[in-house]
PDB file of C-alpha atoms in Angstrom:
ATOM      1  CA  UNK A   1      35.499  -6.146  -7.058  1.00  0.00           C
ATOM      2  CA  UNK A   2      37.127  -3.352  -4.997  1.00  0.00           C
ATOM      3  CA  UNK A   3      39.965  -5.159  -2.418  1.00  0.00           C
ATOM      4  CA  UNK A   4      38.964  -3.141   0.585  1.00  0.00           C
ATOM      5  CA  UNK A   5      42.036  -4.881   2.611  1.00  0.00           C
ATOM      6  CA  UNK A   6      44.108  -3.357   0.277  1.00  0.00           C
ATOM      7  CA  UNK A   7      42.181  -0.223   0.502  1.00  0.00           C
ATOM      8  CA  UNK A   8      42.706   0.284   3.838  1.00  0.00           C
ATOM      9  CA  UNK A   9      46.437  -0.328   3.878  1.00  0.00           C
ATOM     10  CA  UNK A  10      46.818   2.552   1.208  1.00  0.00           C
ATOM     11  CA  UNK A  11      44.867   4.934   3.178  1.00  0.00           C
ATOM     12  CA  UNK A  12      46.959   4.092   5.941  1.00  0.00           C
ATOM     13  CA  UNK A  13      50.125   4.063   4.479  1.00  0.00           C
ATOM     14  CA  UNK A  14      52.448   7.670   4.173  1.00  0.00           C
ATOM     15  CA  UNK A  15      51.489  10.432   2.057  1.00  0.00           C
ATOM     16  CA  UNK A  16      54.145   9.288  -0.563  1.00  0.00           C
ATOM     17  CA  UNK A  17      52.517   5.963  -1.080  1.00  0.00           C
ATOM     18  CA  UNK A  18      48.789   7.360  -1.026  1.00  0.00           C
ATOM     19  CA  UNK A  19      50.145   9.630  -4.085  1.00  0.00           C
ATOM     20  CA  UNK A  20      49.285  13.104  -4.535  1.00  0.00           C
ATOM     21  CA  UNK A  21      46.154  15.279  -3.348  1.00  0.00           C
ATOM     22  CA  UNK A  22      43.950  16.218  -6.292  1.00  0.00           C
ATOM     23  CA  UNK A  23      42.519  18.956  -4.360  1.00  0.00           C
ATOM     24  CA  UNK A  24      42.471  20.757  -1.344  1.00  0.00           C
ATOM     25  CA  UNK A  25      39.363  22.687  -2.119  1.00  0.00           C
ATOM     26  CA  UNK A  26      36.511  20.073  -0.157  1.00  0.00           C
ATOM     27  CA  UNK A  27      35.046  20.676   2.730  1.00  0.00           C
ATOM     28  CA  UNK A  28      34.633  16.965   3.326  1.00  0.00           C
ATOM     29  CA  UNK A  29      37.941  15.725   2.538  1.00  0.00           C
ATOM     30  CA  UNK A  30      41.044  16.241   0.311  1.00  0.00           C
ATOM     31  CA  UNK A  31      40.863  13.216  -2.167  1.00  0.00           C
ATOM     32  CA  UNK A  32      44.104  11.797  -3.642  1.00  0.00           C
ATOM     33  CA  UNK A  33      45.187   9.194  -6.492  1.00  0.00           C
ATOM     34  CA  UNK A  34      48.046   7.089  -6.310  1.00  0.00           C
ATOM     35  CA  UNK A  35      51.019   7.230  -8.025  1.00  0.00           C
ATOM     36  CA  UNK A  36      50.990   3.368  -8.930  1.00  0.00           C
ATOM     37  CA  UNK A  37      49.344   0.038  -7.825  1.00  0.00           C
ATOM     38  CA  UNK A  38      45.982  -1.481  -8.221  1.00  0.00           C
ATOM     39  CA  UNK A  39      44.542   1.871  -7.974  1.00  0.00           C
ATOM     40  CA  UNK A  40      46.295   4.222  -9.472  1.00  0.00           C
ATOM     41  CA  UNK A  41      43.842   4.656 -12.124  1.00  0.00           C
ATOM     42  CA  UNK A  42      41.213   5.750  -9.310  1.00  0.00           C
ATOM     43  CA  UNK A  43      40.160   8.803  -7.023  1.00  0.00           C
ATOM     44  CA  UNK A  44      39.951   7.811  -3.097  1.00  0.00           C
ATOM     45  CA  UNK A  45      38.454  10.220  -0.710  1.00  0.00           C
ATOM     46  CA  UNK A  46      37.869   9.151   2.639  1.00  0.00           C
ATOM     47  CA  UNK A  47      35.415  10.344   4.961  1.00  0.00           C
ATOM     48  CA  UNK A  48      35.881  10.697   8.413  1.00  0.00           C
ATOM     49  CA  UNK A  49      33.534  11.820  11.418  1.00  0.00           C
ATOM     50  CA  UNK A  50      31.975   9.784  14.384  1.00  0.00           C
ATOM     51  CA  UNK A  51      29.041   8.049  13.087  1.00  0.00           C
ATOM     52  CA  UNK A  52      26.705   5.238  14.853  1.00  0.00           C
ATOM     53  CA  UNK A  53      26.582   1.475  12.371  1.00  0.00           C
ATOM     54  CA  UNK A  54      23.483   2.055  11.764  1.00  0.00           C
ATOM     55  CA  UNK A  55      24.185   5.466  10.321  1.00  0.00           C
ATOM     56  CA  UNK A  56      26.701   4.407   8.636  1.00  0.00           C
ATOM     57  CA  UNK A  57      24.875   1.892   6.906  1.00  0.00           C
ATOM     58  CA  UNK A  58      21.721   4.088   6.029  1.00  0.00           C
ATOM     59  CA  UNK A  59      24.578   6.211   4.586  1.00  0.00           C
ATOM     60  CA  UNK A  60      25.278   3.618   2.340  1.00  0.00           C
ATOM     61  CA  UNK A  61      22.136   2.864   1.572  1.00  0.00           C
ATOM     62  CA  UNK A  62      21.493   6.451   0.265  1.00  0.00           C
ATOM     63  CA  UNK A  63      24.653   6.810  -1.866  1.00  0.00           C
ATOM     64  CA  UNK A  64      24.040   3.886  -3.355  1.00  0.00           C
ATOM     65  CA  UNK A  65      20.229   5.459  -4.261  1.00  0.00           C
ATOM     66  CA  UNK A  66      21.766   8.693  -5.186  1.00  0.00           C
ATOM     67  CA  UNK A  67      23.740   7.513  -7.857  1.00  0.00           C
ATOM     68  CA  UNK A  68      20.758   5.750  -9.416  1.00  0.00           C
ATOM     69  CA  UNK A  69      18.745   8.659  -9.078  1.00  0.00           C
ATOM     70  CA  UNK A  70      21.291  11.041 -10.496  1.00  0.00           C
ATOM     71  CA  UNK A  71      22.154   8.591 -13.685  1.00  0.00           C
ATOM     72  CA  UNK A  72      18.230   7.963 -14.056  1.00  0.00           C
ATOM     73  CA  UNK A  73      18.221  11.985 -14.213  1.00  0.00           C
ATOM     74  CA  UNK A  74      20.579  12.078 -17.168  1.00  0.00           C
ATOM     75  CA  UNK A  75      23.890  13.039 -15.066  1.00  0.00           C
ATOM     76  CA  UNK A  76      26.836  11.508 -16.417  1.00  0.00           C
ATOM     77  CA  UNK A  77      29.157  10.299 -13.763  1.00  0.00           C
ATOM     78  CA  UNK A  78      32.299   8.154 -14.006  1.00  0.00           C
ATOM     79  CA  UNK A  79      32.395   5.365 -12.271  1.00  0.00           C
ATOM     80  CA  UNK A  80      31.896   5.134  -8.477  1.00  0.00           C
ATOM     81  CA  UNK A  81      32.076   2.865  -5.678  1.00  0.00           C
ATOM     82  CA  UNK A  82      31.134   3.874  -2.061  1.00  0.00           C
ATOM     83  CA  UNK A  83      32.557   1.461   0.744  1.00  0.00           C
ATOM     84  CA  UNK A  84      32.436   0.840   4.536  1.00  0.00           C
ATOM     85  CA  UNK A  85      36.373   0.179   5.292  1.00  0.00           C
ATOM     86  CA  UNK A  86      37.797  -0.735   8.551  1.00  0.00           C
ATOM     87  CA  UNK A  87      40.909   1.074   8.938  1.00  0.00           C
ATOM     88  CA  UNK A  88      40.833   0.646  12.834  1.00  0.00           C
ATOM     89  CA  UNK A  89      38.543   2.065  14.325  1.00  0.00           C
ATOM     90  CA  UNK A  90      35.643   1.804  16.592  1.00  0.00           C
ATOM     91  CA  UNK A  91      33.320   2.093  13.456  1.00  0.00           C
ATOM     92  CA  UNK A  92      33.846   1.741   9.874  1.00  0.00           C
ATOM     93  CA  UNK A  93      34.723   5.033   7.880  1.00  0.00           C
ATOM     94  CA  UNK A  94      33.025   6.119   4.161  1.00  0.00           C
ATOM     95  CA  UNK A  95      35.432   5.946   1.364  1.00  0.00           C
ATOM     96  CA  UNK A  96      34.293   6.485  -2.501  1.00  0.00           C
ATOM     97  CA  UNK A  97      36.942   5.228  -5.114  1.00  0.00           C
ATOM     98  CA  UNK A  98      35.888   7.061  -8.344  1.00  0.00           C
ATOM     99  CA  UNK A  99      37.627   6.283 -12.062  1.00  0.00           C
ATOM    100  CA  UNK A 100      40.183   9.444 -12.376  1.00  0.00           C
ATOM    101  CA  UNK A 101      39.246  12.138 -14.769  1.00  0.00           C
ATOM    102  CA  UNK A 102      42.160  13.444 -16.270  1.00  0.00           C
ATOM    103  CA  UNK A 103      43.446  16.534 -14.796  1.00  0.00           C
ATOM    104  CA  UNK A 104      43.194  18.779 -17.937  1.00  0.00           C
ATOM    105  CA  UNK A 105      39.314  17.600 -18.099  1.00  0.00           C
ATOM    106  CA  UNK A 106      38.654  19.167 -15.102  1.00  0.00           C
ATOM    107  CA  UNK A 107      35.829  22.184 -15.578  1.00  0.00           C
ATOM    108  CA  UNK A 108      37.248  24.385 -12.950  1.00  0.00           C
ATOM    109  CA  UNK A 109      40.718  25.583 -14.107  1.00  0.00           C
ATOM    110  CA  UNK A 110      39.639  25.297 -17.530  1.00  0.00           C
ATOM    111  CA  UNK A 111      36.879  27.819 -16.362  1.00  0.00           C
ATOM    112  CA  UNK A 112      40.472  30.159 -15.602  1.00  0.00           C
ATOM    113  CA  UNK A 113      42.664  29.537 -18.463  1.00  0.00           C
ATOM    114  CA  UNK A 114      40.153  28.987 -21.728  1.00  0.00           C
ATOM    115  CA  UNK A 115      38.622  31.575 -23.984  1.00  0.00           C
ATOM    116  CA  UNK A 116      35.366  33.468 -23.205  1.00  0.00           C
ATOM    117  CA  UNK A 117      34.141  31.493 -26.070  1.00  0.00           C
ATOM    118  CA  UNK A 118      35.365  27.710 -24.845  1.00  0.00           C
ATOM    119  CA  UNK A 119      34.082  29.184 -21.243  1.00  0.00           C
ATOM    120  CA  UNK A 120      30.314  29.723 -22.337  1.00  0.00           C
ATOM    121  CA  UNK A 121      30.665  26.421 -23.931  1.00  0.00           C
ATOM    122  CA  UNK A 122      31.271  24.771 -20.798  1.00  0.00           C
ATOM    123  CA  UNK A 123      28.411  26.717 -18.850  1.00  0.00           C
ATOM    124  CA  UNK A 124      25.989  25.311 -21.516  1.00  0.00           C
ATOM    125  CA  UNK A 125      27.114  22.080 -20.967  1.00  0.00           C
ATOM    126  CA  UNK A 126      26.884  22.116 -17.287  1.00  0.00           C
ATOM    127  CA  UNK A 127      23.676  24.000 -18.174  1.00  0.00           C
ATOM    128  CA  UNK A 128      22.103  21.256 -19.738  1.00  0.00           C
ATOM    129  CA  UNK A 129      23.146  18.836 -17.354  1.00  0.00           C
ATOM    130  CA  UNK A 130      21.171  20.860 -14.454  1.00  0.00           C
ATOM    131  CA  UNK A 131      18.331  20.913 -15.933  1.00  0.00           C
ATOM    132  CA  UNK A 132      18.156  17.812 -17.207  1.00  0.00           C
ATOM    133  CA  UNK A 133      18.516  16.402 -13.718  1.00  0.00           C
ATOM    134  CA  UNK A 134      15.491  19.172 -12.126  1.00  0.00           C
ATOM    135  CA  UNK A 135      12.944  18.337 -14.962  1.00  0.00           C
ATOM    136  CA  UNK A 136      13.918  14.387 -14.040  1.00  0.00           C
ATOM    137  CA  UNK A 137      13.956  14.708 -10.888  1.00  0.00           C
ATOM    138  CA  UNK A 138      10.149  15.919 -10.113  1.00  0.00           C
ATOM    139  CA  UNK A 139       9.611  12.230 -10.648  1.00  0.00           C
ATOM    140  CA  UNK A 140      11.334  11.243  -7.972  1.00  0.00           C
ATOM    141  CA  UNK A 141       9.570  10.585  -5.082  1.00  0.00           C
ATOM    142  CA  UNK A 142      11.886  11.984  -1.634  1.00  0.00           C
ATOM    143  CA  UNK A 143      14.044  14.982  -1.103  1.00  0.00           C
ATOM    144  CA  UNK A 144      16.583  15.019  -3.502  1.00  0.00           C
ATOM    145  CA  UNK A 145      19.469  17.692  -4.023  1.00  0.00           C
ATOM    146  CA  UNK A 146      22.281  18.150  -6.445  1.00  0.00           C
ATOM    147  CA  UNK A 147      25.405  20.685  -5.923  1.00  0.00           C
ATOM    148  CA  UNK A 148      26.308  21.237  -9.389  1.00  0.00           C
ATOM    149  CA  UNK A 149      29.231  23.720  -8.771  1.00  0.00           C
ATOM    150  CA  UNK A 150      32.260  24.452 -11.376  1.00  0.00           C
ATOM    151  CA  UNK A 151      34.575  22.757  -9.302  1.00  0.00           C
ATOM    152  CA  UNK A 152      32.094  19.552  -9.586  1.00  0.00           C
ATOM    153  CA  UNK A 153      32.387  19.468 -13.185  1.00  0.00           C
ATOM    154  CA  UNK A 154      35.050  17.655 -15.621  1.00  0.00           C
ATOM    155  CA  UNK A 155      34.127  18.142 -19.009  1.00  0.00           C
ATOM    156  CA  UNK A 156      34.737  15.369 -21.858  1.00  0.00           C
ATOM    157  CA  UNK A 157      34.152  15.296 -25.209  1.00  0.00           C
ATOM    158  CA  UNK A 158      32.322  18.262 -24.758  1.00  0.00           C
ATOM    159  CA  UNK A 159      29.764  16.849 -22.382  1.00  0.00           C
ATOM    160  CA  UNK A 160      29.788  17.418 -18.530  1.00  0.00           C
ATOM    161  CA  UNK A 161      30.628  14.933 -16.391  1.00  0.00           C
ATOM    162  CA  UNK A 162      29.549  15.160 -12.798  1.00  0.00           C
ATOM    163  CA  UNK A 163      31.994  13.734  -9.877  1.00  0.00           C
ATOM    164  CA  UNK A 164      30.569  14.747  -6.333  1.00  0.00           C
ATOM    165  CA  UNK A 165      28.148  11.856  -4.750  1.00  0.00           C
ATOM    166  CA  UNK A 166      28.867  12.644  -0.494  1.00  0.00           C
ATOM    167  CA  UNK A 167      26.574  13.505   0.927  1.00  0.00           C
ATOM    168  CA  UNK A 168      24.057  11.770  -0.965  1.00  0.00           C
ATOM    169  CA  UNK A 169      21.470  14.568  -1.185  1.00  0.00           C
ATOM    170  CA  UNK A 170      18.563  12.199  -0.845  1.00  0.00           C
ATOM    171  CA  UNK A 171      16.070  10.950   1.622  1.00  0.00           C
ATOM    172  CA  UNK A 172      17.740  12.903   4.201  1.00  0.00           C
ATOM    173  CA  UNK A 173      15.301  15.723   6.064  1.00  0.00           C
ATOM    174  CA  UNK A 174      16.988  19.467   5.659  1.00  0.00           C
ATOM    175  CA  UNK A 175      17.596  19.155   9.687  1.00  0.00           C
ATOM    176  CA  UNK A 176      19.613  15.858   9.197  1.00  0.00           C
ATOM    177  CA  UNK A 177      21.596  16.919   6.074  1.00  0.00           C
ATOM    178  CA  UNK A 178      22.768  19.822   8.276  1.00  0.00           C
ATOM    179  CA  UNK A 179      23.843  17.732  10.983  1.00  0.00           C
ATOM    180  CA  UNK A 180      25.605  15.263   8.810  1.00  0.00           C
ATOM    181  CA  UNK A 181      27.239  18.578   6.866  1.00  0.00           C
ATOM    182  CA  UNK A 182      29.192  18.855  10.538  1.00  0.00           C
ATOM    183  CA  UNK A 183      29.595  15.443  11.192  1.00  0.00           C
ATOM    184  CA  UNK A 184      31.540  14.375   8.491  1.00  0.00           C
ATOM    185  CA  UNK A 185      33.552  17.987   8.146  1.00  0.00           C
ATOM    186  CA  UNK A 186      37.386  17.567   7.460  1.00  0.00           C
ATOM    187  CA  UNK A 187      37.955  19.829   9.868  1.00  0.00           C
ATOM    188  CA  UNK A 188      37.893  18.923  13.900  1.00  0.00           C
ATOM    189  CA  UNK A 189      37.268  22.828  14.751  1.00  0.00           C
ATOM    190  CA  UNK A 190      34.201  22.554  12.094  1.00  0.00           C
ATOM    191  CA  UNK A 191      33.091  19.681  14.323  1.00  0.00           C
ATOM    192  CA  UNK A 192      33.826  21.457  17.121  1.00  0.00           C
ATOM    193  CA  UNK A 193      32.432  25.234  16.389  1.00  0.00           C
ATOM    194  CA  UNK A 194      29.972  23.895  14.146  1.00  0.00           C
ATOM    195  CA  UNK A 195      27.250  22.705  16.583  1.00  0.00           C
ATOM    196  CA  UNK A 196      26.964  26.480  17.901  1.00  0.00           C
ATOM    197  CA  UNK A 197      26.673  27.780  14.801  1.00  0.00           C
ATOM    198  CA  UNK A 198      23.784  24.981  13.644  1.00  0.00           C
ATOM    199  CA  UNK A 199      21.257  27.060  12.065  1.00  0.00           C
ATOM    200  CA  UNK A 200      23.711  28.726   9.815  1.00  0.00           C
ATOM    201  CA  UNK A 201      25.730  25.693   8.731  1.00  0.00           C
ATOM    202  CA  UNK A 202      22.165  23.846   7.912  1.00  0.00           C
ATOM    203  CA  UNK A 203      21.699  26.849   5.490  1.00  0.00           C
ATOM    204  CA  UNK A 204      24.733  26.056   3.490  1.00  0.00           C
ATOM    205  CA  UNK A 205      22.510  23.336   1.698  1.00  0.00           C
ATOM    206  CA  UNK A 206      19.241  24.979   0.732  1.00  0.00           C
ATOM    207  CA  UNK A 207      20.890  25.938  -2.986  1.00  0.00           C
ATOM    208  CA  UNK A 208      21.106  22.572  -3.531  1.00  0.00           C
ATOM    209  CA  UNK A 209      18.082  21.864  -3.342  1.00  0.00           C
ATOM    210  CA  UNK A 210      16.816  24.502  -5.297  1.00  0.00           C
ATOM    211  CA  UNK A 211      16.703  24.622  -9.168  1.00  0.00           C
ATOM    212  CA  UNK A 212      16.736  27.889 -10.058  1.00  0.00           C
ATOM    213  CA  UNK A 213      19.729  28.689  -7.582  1.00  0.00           C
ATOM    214  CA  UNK A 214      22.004  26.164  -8.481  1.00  0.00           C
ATOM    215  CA  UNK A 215      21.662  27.490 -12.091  1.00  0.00           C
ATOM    216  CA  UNK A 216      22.175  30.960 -10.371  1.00  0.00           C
ATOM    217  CA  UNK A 217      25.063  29.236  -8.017  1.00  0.00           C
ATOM    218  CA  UNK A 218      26.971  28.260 -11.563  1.00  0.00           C
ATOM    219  CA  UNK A 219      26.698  31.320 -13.092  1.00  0.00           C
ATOM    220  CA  UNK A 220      27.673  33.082  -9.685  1.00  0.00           C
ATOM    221  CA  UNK A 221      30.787  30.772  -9.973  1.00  0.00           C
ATOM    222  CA  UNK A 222      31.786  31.807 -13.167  1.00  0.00           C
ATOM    223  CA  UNK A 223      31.607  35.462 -12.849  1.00  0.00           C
ATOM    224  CA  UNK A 224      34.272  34.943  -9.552  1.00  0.00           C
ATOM    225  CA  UNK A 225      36.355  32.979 -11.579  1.00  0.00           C
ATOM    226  CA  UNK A 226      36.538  35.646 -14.475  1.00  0.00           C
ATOM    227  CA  UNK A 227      34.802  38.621 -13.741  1.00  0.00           C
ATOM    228  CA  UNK A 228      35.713  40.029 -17.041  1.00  0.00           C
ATOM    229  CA  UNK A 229      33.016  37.949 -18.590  1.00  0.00           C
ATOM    230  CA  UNK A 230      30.977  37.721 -15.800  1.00  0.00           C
ATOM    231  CA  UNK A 231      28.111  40.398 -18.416  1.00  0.00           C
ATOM    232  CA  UNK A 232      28.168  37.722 -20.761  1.00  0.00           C
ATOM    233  CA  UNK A 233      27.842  34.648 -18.259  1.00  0.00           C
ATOM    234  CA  UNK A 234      24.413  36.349 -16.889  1.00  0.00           C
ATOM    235  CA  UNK A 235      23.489  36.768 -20.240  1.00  0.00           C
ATOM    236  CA  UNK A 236      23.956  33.356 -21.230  1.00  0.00           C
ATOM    237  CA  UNK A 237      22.285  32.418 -17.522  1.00  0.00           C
ATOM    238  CA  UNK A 238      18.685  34.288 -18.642  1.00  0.00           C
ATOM    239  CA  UNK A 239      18.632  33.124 -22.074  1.00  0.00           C
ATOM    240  CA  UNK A 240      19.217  29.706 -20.467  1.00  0.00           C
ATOM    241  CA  UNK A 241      16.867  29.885 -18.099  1.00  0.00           C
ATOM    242  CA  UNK A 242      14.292  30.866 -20.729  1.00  0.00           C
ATOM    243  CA  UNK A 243      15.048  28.267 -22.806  1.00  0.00           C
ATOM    244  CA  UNK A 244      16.010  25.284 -20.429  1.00  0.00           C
ATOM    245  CA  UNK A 245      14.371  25.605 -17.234  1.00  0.00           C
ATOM    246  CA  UNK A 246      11.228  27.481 -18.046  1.00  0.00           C
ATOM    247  CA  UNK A 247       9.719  26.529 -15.043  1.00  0.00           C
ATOM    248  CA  UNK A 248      12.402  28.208 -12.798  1.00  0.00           C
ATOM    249  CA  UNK A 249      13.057  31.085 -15.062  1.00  0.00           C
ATOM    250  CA  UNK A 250      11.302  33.841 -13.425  1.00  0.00           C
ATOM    251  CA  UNK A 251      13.237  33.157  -9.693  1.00  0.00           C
ATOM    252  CA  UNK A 252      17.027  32.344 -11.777  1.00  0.00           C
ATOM    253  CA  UNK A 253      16.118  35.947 -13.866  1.00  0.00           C
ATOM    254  CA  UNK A 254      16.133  37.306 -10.904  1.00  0.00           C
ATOM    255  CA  UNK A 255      18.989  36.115  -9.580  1.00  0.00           C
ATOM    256  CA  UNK A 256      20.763  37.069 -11.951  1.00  0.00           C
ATOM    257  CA  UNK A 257      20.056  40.776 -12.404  1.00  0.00           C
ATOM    258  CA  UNK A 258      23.849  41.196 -11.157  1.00  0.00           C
ATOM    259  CA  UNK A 259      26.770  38.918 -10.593  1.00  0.00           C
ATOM    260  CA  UNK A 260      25.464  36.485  -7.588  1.00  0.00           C
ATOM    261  CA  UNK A 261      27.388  36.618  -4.287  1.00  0.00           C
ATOM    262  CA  UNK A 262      28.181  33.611  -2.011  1.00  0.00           C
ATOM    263  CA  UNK A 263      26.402  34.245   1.699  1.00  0.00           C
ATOM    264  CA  UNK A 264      28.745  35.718   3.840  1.00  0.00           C
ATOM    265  CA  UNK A 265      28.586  33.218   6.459  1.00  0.00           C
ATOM    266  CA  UNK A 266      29.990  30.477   3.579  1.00  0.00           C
ATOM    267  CA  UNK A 267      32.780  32.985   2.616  1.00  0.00           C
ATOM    268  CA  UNK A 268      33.604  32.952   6.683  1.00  0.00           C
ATOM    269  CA  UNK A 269      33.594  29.171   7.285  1.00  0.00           C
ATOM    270  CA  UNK A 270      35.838  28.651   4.084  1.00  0.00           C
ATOM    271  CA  UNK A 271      38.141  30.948   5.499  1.00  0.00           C
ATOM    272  CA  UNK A 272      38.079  29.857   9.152  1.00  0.00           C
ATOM    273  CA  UNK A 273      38.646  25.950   7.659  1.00  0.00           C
ATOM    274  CA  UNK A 274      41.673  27.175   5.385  1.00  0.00           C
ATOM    275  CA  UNK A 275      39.485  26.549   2.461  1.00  0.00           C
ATOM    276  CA  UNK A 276      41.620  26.984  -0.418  1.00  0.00           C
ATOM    277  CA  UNK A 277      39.001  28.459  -3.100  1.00  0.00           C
ATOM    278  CA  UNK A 278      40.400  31.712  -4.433  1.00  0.00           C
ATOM    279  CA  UNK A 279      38.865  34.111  -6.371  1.00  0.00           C
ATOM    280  CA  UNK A 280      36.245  31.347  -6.436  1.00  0.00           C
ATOM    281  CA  UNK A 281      35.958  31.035  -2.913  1.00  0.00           C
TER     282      UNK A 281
END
């Protein structure tokens, strides 16, 4: 059982205690892993923005349903804990402490440096984990999302292994998932600019929760990262489609009749927030 007194002193404590940031690419937070102590073999990221108790604890409530949902789906994700800490406060803040994946094992720089060959290898098995999770999920019976990006990815043993659970992308009405997409923002001019700028920062979660375009948002991904493959990542997208996700194939096809672009308006706020992201931005 996770000591959340302890917890809360390391997130309070200086940067060199809290250990180094794994990565500054979030727009929720920049998670780190200590250098030593009790959790030095685990991923903290913190989540701050001004919520009421009892959101707070139907926030819970939902990650704690998400994860189900996503392992009853087939996703394999390491192990994850998401806690109410008081660090101070007038209201408890979200933290998730996740088992570390090993640097090298993470999908997204591994997406820069590998072979074409080792790079189509991880699509497919990415690939497969998508839609294993859309044909699962037409079970289940609320709104339910999944943001299967590169930079989500850590791949073992050949197999994906998913690692982003906040915001749990269930139960939660497209007009509240865009409020809570400000609300819990990093960044105080996010919170700040956001609200006039509602409409367009709800948008930013419709791929999610749309099959064929988060099969066209990974191959998208890909081609940024190296657009010298980026022919034979659509490629491999169709013949996926086809083959996996027959039921979305016509819409991801045609998605992917040319490398996909991010919206412009997603490009801006990554840039405005200092978004570190590039070429993958």
């Amino acid at each position: 059982m996770t000591d959340l007194a302890a917890l809360a002193d390391l997130i309070r404590s200086d940067t060199e205690t809290r250990g180094r940031a794994i990565s500054r690419l979030g727009y929720f937070c920049a998670p780190f892993q200590p250098l030593e102590g009790p959790f030095s073999d685990k991923v903290i990221k913190v989540y701050r923005g001004a919520a009421k108790p009892a959101e707070l604890t139907r926030l819970a409530e939902a990650h704690d349903d998400y994860v189900r949902v996503l392992t009853e789906c087939g996703v394999t994700l390491p192990e994850t804990e998401f806690h109410l800490v008081d660090l101070g406060g007038s209201t408890r803040t979200p933290v998730i402490v996740q088992e570390a994946l090993p640097l090298s094992s993470l999908m997204r720089p591994r997406m820069r440096e590998d072979s074409k060959e080792e790079t189509l290898a991880m699509m497919q098995a990415a690939g497969e984990v998508i839609a294993s999770f859309w044909t699962e999920a037409q079970r289940v019976k609320t709104r339910v999302g999944f943001h299967p990006s590169i930079r989500n990815f850590a791949i073992r043993d050949g197999r994906a292994v998913f690692f982003d659970t906040f915001p749990p992308l269930i139960h939660y009405s497209r007009e509240e998932m865009g409020k809570l997409l400000l609300q819990f923002s990093e960044k105080r001019m996010m919170r700040l600019v956001g609200p006039m700028m509602q409409k367009r920062v709800t948008g930013i979660q419709d791929e999610w929760y749309s099959p064929p375009e988060t099969l066209v948002g990974l191959v998208g991904s890909a081609c940024r990262l190296r657009p010298e493959f980026a022919e034979d990542y659509l490629e491999w997208g169709r013949l996926f489609a086809r083959s996996h996700m027959p039921r979305w194939a016509e819409p991801a096809i045609e998605g992917l009749d040319g490398p996909p672009q991010l919206p412009g308006y997603w490009t801006g706020f990554r840039k405005l927030l200092g978004l570190q992201g590039e070429p993958n931005v």
